[in-house]
């Protein structure tokens, strides 16, 4: 019997001794194998037929995403982690799980949010958050509009709230907003019908970042209550730190914050954290070391630290990582400044660094957020 594999083990072409025609065997993951004749005597032609058949079967084999009818989170906006209780946080993480496997599929397309309109409104720079919301929306079949806010009528004097109510009149389902003003997402949410997601408001909050960080940690450790997590660096100006402190402590983790005294918020003692200014002491017994970017854009009128001195004292390298638990993992929300906040080699060390996994979890969490909020909004505004 002659045989040939196409696409690794998934398609086999073979010719039995007594047959003139090529046969194909197609085996998709978790599906029964299909055997059929290509109807062709010529190998090249049968390869084409088999690949076409394989491709159409793969599209049919798209994951059917089952919606969880037991909705724990019932609000239509996601603007502050302070609004979330532990059960709601766990609900977001559990809902995101199905999208992790979906995102590993060859064909990543579903019609769960077909016909829905989502606006990305980023008044501050972004790579990860903006693109992952776009990827998330497109994978679920929604239409997403990236508003070029730098070229918008805000430049002609229109207020931000007027811009938002104008876009709201186009009947969008979700507005995703990043803006330097603290609390602006909440204000917008009180003025529009669309769901609002806070994609970062000044130094205040970045809820989807903290949810994706929690999901990344959950993939490695099942139980948050046994975890000691260090959050290190520019705590004062970091919305990621604030949202993570709230989310991770609600899940039961113990948090150490470590940073220069001048970069610790005045109210830090009111937060559920233990405070350190020394990496050696702060990293002791930690399972996770989360590094933060120095938020240069928010440090105005103050002298920036010398980068080399900062790295020596607060930058994470293999030597400082030894102060944490053996095999502790490293995280960074990005964008990272290599050689300032984190040693470049350590950042790329996939045995210790979860940085790329954080990005992947960002898409899954944002798919879950869009799905949950749109479903909730449907229940509020029954059209
Ligand atoms: N972590 C984060 O918010 O990254 P971006 O600024 O690239 O969106």
Short mmCIF file of C-alpha atoms and ligand atoms in Angstrom, two decimals:
data_model
loop_
_atom_site.label_atom_id
_atom_site.label_comp_id
_atom_site.label_asym_id
_atom_site.label_seq_id
_atom_site.Cartn_x
_atom_site.Cartn_y
_atom_site.Cartn_z
CA UNK A 1 0.00 0.00 0.00
CA UNK A 2 1.37 3.42 -1.01
CA UNK A 3 0.76 6.22 1.51
CA UNK A 4 1.61 9.85 2.15
CA UNK A 5 0.91 12.17 5.09
CA UNK A 6 -0.10 15.78 4.42
CA UNK A 7 -0.31 18.27 7.34
CA UNK A 8 1.53 16.04 9.84
CA UNK A 9 -0.74 13.24 11.12
CA UNK A 10 -4.06 14.86 10.20
CA UNK A 11 -4.42 13.84 6.54
CA UNK A 12 -3.18 10.60 5.13
CA UNK A 13 -3.42 9.77 1.43
CA UNK A 14 -3.11 6.11 0.56
CA UNK A 15 -3.67 3.73 -2.32
CA UNK A 16 -4.67 0.15 -1.72
CA UNK A 17 -3.14 -2.57 -3.90
CA UNK A 18 -6.46 -3.29 -5.62
CA UNK A 19 -7.56 0.35 -6.09
CA UNK A 20 -6.82 2.82 -8.88
CA UNK A 21 -7.91 5.81 -6.79
CA UNK A 22 -6.26 7.67 -3.92
CA UNK A 23 -8.07 7.38 -0.60
CA UNK A 24 -7.96 9.99 2.15
CA UNK A 25 -8.16 9.62 5.90
CA UNK A 26 -8.78 12.88 7.78
CA UNK A 27 -8.56 12.98 11.58
CA UNK A 28 -9.43 16.20 13.36
CA UNK A 29 -8.70 16.54 17.11
CA UNK A 30 -11.46 14.97 19.23
CA UNK A 31 -13.37 13.89 16.09
CA UNK A 32 -13.87 10.51 14.47
CA UNK A 33 -11.63 9.89 11.46
CA UNK A 34 -13.25 10.27 8.03
CA UNK A 35 -12.19 7.93 5.22
CA UNK A 36 -13.16 8.61 1.63
CA UNK A 37 -11.92 8.38 -1.93
CA UNK A 38 -10.53 11.52 -3.53
CA UNK A 39 -11.90 10.21 -6.80
CA UNK A 40 -8.54 10.89 -8.41
CA UNK A 41 -5.82 8.68 -9.78
CA UNK A 42 -3.27 11.50 -9.77
CA UNK A 43 -1.43 12.20 -6.51
CA UNK A 44 -1.09 16.01 -7.02
CA UNK A 45 -4.81 16.37 -7.71
CA UNK A 46 -5.80 14.15 -4.77
CA UNK A 47 -3.54 16.24 -2.47
CA UNK A 48 -5.48 19.35 -3.48
CA UNK A 49 -8.83 17.62 -2.94
CA UNK A 50 -7.80 16.28 0.47
CA UNK A 51 -6.48 19.66 1.67
CA UNK A 52 -9.68 21.42 0.55
CA UNK A 53 -11.83 18.83 2.33
CA UNK A 54 -9.64 19.09 5.44
CA UNK A 55 -9.98 22.87 5.45
CA UNK A 56 -13.78 22.80 5.17
CA UNK A 57 -14.01 20.20 7.95
CA UNK A 58 -11.74 22.34 10.17
CA UNK A 59 -14.02 25.34 9.77
CA UNK A 60 -17.04 23.17 10.66
CA UNK A 61 -15.07 21.93 13.65
CA UNK A 62 -14.99 25.42 15.17
CA UNK A 63 -15.45 25.32 18.92
CA UNK A 64 -19.04 25.84 19.83
CA UNK A 65 -18.82 28.35 22.66
CA UNK A 66 -21.36 27.49 25.31
CA UNK A 67 -22.66 30.47 27.20
CA UNK A 68 -22.91 30.13 30.93
CA UNK A 69 -26.52 30.87 31.77
CA UNK A 70 -25.70 31.19 35.49
CA UNK A 71 -24.60 34.79 35.31
CA UNK A 72 -22.78 35.96 38.42
CA UNK A 73 -21.71 39.41 37.14
CA UNK A 74 -24.84 41.38 36.24
CA UNK A 75 -23.55 44.91 35.64
CA UNK A 76 -23.21 46.33 32.14
CA UNK A 77 -19.96 48.26 32.76
CA UNK A 78 -16.50 47.25 33.94
CA UNK A 79 -14.83 50.41 35.21
CA UNK A 80 -13.37 49.65 38.65
CA UNK A 81 -12.09 46.49 40.34
CA UNK A 82 -13.44 47.97 43.56
CA UNK A 83 -16.93 47.13 42.15
CA UNK A 84 -16.08 43.41 41.89
CA UNK A 85 -16.50 40.87 44.67
CA UNK A 86 -14.61 37.58 44.82
CA UNK A 87 -17.39 35.53 43.18
CA UNK A 88 -17.61 38.00 40.29
CA UNK A 89 -13.84 37.93 39.76
CA UNK A 90 -13.88 34.12 39.72
CA UNK A 91 -16.77 34.25 37.24
CA UNK A 92 -14.70 36.37 34.82
CA UNK A 93 -11.73 33.99 35.17
CA UNK A 94 -13.88 30.89 34.62
CA UNK A 95 -15.64 32.40 31.62
CA UNK A 96 -12.25 33.26 30.08
CA UNK A 97 -11.10 29.62 30.31
CA UNK A 98 -13.11 28.46 27.29
CA UNK A 99 -11.55 31.21 25.20
CA UNK A 100 -8.02 30.01 26.06
CA UNK A 101 -8.63 26.76 24.17
CA UNK A 102 -10.58 28.60 21.44
CA UNK A 103 -7.57 30.87 20.84
CA UNK A 104 -5.34 27.85 20.23
CA UNK A 105 -7.53 26.62 17.37
CA UNK A 106 -6.35 26.90 13.77
CA UNK A 107 -9.56 28.74 12.81
CA UNK A 108 -10.29 31.34 15.50
CA UNK A 109 -13.67 32.68 14.46
CA UNK A 110 -17.08 32.50 16.08
CA UNK A 111 -20.32 34.39 15.60
CA UNK A 112 -21.17 34.87 19.30
CA UNK A 113 -21.11 38.68 18.96
CA UNK A 114 -22.05 38.95 15.28
CA UNK A 115 -23.73 42.25 14.45
CA UNK A 116 -22.44 43.96 17.61
CA UNK A 117 -20.56 47.25 17.43
CA UNK A 118 -17.60 48.00 19.65
CA UNK A 119 -15.53 51.21 19.76
CA UNK A 120 -11.88 51.35 20.83
CA UNK A 121 -11.32 54.90 22.15
CA UNK A 122 -7.69 55.21 23.21
CA UNK A 123 -6.62 58.71 24.26
CA UNK A 124 -3.27 57.30 25.44
CA UNK A 125 -0.78 55.04 23.67
CA UNK A 126 -1.32 51.30 23.83
CA UNK A 127 -0.16 48.15 22.09
CA UNK A 128 -1.42 45.21 24.17
CA UNK A 129 -4.78 46.46 25.44
CA UNK A 130 -6.01 48.06 22.21
CA UNK A 131 -4.97 45.23 19.91
CA UNK A 132 -6.14 42.48 22.25
CA UNK A 133 -9.59 44.05 22.48
CA UNK A 134 -9.61 44.26 18.68
CA UNK A 135 -8.54 40.62 18.32
CA UNK A 136 -11.09 39.57 20.96
CA UNK A 137 -13.95 41.42 19.23
CA UNK A 138 -13.06 40.10 15.77
CA UNK A 139 -12.71 36.50 16.95
CA UNK A 140 -16.23 36.71 18.35
CA UNK A 141 -17.57 38.15 15.10
CA UNK A 142 -18.22 41.74 16.30
CA UNK A 143 -17.49 44.89 14.32
CA UNK A 144 -14.83 46.98 16.02
CA UNK A 145 -14.02 50.58 15.19
CA UNK A 146 -10.67 51.99 16.23
CA UNK A 147 -11.30 55.71 16.65
CA UNK A 148 -8.29 57.80 15.71
CA UNK A 149 -8.77 60.07 18.70
CA UNK A 150 -5.63 62.05 17.92
CA UNK A 151 -7.42 63.19 14.71
CA UNK A 152 -10.87 63.59 16.28
CA UNK A 153 -13.01 66.68 16.81
CA UNK A 154 -11.61 66.96 20.34
CA UNK A 155 -8.89 68.98 18.59
CA UNK A 156 -11.61 71.44 17.53
CA UNK A 157 -12.74 71.99 21.10
CA UNK A 158 -15.36 69.25 21.51
CA UNK A 159 -15.49 67.96 25.08
CA UNK A 160 -14.75 64.32 25.82
CA UNK A 161 -18.29 63.74 27.06
CA UNK A 162 -19.71 65.28 23.85
CA UNK A 163 -17.51 62.93 21.82
CA UNK A 164 -18.79 59.98 23.84
CA UNK A 165 -22.46 60.94 23.60
CA UNK A 166 -21.99 61.49 19.83
CA UNK A 167 -20.62 57.97 19.44
CA UNK A 168 -23.31 56.67 21.78
CA UNK A 169 -25.93 58.01 19.31
CA UNK A 170 -24.58 55.50 16.77
CA UNK A 171 -25.96 52.74 19.04
CA UNK A 172 -22.74 50.95 19.93
CA UNK A 173 -22.76 47.97 22.28
CA UNK A 174 -19.45 48.66 24.02
CA UNK A 175 -17.10 51.65 24.42
CA UNK A 176 -13.55 50.72 25.46
CA UNK A 177 -11.87 53.80 26.88
CA UNK A 178 -8.28 54.60 27.80
CA UNK A 179 -7.69 58.13 29.04
CA UNK A 180 -5.20 59.91 31.33
CA UNK A 181 -7.96 61.33 33.57
CA UNK A 182 -8.71 59.30 36.70
CA UNK A 183 -12.35 58.23 37.02
CA UNK A 184 -13.29 59.27 33.47
CA UNK A 185 -14.64 55.82 32.49
CA UNK A 186 -17.09 55.95 35.37
CA UNK A 187 -18.25 59.42 34.34
CA UNK A 188 -18.71 58.28 30.75
CA UNK A 189 -20.67 55.22 31.91
CA UNK A 190 -23.19 57.54 33.60
CA UNK A 191 -23.77 59.43 30.33
CA UNK A 192 -24.14 56.67 27.70
CA UNK A 193 -26.31 53.59 27.06
CA UNK A 194 -23.41 51.50 25.79
CA UNK A 195 -21.39 49.29 28.11
CA UNK A 196 -18.14 50.99 29.14
CA UNK A 197 -14.87 49.17 29.78
CA UNK A 198 -12.08 51.04 31.52
CA UNK A 199 -8.91 50.24 29.57
CA UNK A 200 -6.80 52.39 31.92
CA UNK A 201 -7.65 55.76 33.48
CA UNK A 202 -4.56 57.68 34.60
CA UNK A 203 -2.96 56.20 37.72
CA UNK A 204 -6.31 54.91 38.90
CA UNK A 205 -7.39 51.51 37.52
CA UNK A 206 -6.85 48.98 34.73
CA UNK A 207 -9.37 46.23 35.56
CA UNK A 208 -8.87 43.94 32.54
CA UNK A 209 -5.08 43.96 33.12
CA UNK A 210 -5.57 42.74 36.70
CA UNK A 211 -8.06 40.09 35.53
CA UNK A 212 -5.65 38.80 32.90
CA UNK A 213 -2.84 38.76 35.46
CA UNK A 214 -5.06 36.75 37.83
CA UNK A 215 -5.90 34.34 35.00
CA UNK A 216 -2.18 33.89 34.21
CA UNK A 217 -1.49 33.11 37.87
CA UNK A 218 -4.50 30.77 38.09
CA UNK A 219 -3.07 28.73 35.19
CA UNK A 220 0.00 27.97 37.36
CA UNK A 221 -1.38 27.90 40.90
CA UNK A 222 -4.82 26.61 41.68
CA UNK A 223 -5.14 28.25 45.08
CA UNK A 224 -4.64 31.99 45.53
CA UNK A 225 -4.92 31.76 49.31
CA UNK A 226 -1.53 30.07 49.52
CA UNK A 227 0.23 32.67 47.37
CA UNK A 228 2.60 35.47 48.32
CA UNK A 229 2.88 37.98 45.46
CA UNK A 230 5.34 40.87 45.23
CA UNK A 231 4.41 43.97 43.20
CA UNK A 232 7.56 46.02 42.64
CA UNK A 233 8.59 49.44 41.37
CA UNK A 234 6.58 52.56 40.62
CA UNK A 235 3.54 51.77 42.78
CA UNK A 236 2.45 55.41 43.10
CA UNK A 237 1.71 56.05 39.42
CA UNK A 238 0.65 52.52 38.48
CA UNK A 239 -2.99 51.72 37.72
CA UNK A 240 -1.89 48.10 37.17
CA UNK A 241 -0.59 47.92 40.76
CA UNK A 242 -3.81 49.36 42.19
CA UNK A 243 -6.12 47.02 40.25
CA UNK A 244 -3.92 44.00 40.97
CA UNK A 245 -3.77 44.74 44.70
CA UNK A 246 -7.58 44.82 44.80
CA UNK A 247 -8.20 41.75 42.61
CA UNK A 248 -5.43 39.49 43.95
CA UNK A 249 -6.15 40.28 47.59
CA UNK A 250 -9.88 39.62 47.05
CA UNK A 251 -8.90 36.22 45.63
CA UNK A 252 -7.01 35.53 48.85
CA UNK A 253 -3.35 36.18 47.91
CA UNK A 254 -0.99 38.01 50.25
CA UNK A 255 0.62 41.03 48.62
CA UNK A 256 3.98 42.66 49.28
CA UNK A 257 4.58 46.00 47.59
CA UNK A 258 8.20 47.02 47.12
CA UNK A 259 9.46 50.32 45.79
CA UNK A 260 11.34 53.54 46.52
CA UNK A 261 9.69 55.47 49.38
CA UNK A 262 8.83 58.40 47.06
CA UNK A 263 6.90 55.99 44.78
CA UNK A 264 4.66 54.56 47.47
CA UNK A 265 1.19 56.15 47.68
CA UNK A 266 0.40 58.09 50.88
CA UNK A 267 -2.60 55.84 51.61
CA UNK A 268 -0.65 52.60 51.06
CA UNK A 269 -1.19 51.50 54.68
CA UNK A 270 -4.96 51.49 54.05
CA UNK A 271 -4.53 48.88 51.29
CA UNK A 272 -4.33 45.13 52.04
CA UNK A 273 -0.55 44.95 51.51
CA UNK A 274 2.73 44.72 53.39
CA UNK A 275 5.11 47.51 52.41
CA UNK A 276 8.87 47.21 51.74
CA UNK A 277 11.50 49.52 50.30
CA UNK A 278 14.09 46.75 50.09
CA UNK A 279 13.88 44.01 47.43
CA UNK A 280 15.70 41.40 49.53
CA UNK A 281 13.21 41.67 52.39
CA UNK A 282 10.14 42.15 50.19
CA UNK A 283 10.78 39.18 47.90
CA UNK A 284 11.23 36.66 50.71
CA UNK A 285 8.88 33.67 50.26
CA UNK A 286 7.20 35.15 47.18
CA UNK A 287 5.76 32.82 44.53
CA UNK A 288 5.30 35.58 41.95
CA UNK A 289 7.31 38.74 41.34
CA UNK A 290 5.33 41.29 39.35
CA UNK A 291 7.47 44.14 38.02
CA UNK A 292 6.00 47.51 37.01
CA UNK A 293 6.91 50.01 34.34
CA UNK A 294 8.18 53.39 35.50
CA UNK A 295 5.29 55.62 34.39
CA UNK A 296 7.47 58.42 32.95
CA UNK A 297 4.46 60.18 31.42
CA UNK A 298 2.95 60.70 34.88
CA UNK A 299 6.15 61.78 36.63
CA UNK A 300 6.17 65.46 35.78
CA UNK A 301 8.12 68.19 37.54
CA UNK A 302 10.18 65.62 39.46
CA UNK A 303 13.66 64.31 38.84
CA UNK A 304 13.70 60.83 37.33
CA UNK A 305 16.05 58.37 38.99
CA UNK A 306 19.25 57.41 37.23
CA UNK A 307 18.33 54.21 35.32
CA UNK A 308 21.47 52.31 36.30
CA UNK A 309 21.09 53.15 40.00
CA UNK A 310 17.39 52.24 39.82
CA UNK A 311 18.12 48.90 38.17
CA UNK A 312 20.76 48.05 40.78
CA UNK A 313 18.31 48.69 43.59
CA UNK A 314 14.90 47.75 42.18
CA UNK A 315 15.41 46.11 38.77
CA UNK A 316 14.75 42.36 38.77
CA UNK A 317 17.59 40.08 37.68
CA UNK A 318 18.48 36.46 38.43
CA UNK A 319 20.36 37.49 41.58
CA UNK A 320 17.46 39.37 43.14
CA UNK A 321 15.02 36.66 42.03
CA UNK A 322 16.95 34.27 44.33
CA UNK A 323 15.47 36.21 47.30
CA UNK A 324 12.03 34.88 46.27
CA UNK A 325 10.93 31.23 46.46
CA UNK A 326 12.84 28.72 44.37
CA UNK A 327 11.10 28.57 40.94
CA UNK A 328 9.18 31.81 41.55
CA UNK A 329 7.63 33.25 38.40
CA UNK A 330 8.19 36.71 36.96
CA UNK A 331 5.49 38.96 35.48
CA UNK A 332 5.39 42.40 33.86
CA UNK A 333 2.28 44.03 32.33
CA UNK A 334 4.35 45.66 29.59
CA UNK A 335 5.53 47.73 27.92
CA UNK A 336 8.77 46.92 29.74
CA UNK A 337 11.99 48.87 29.85
CA UNK A 338 14.67 46.21 29.59
CA UNK A 339 17.67 46.82 31.80
CA UNK A 340 15.71 49.33 33.91
CA UNK A 341 12.83 47.40 35.49
CA UNK A 342 13.87 43.91 34.46
CA UNK A 343 16.95 42.12 33.14
CA UNK A 344 16.47 41.39 29.45
CA UNK A 345 17.53 37.73 29.66
CA UNK A 346 15.22 37.04 32.60
CA UNK A 347 12.29 38.67 30.80
CA UNK A 348 12.76 36.24 27.89
CA UNK A 349 13.40 33.16 30.03
CA UNK A 350 10.26 31.08 29.44
CA UNK A 351 11.06 28.86 32.43
CA UNK A 352 10.63 31.85 34.77
CA UNK A 353 8.86 34.62 32.86
CA UNK A 354 5.09 34.62 32.27
CA UNK A 355 5.18 37.86 30.28
CA UNK A 356 4.14 36.37 26.92
CA UNK A 357 1.50 34.21 28.63
CA UNK A 358 0.04 37.41 30.14
CA UNK A 359 -0.46 38.74 26.60
CA UNK A 360 -2.23 35.53 25.50
CA UNK A 361 -4.47 35.62 28.59
CA UNK A 362 -5.28 39.24 27.75
CA UNK A 363 -7.15 38.15 24.63
CA UNK A 364 -9.09 35.43 26.50
CA UNK A 365 -10.08 37.77 29.34
CA UNK A 366 -11.18 40.49 26.93
CA UNK A 367 -13.29 38.01 24.95
CA UNK A 368 -14.97 37.02 28.22
CA UNK A 369 -15.51 40.68 29.23
CA UNK A 370 -17.10 41.62 25.90
CA UNK A 371 -19.36 38.58 25.94
CA UNK A 372 -20.47 39.06 29.56
CA UNK A 373 -21.16 42.80 29.28
CA UNK A 374 -23.02 42.52 25.98
CA UNK A 375 -25.17 39.68 27.35
CA UNK A 376 -25.93 41.76 30.47
CA UNK A 377 -26.78 44.80 28.38
CA UNK A 378 -29.19 42.69 26.29
CA UNK A 379 -31.00 41.82 29.51
CA UNK A 380 -31.27 45.48 30.53
CA UNK A 381 -32.29 46.88 27.12
CA UNK A 382 -34.59 44.21 25.70
CA UNK A 383 -34.95 45.33 22.07
N1 LIG B 1 -0.27 46.55 29.87
C1 LIG B 1 -0.77 47.49 29.05
O1 LIG B 1 -1.78 48.14 29.36
O2 LIG B 1 -0.09 47.65 27.89
P1 LIG B 1 -0.44 48.70 26.75
O3 LIG B 1 -0.16 50.07 27.28
O4 LIG B 1 0.45 48.33 25.59
O5 LIG B 1 -1.90 48.55 26.40
#
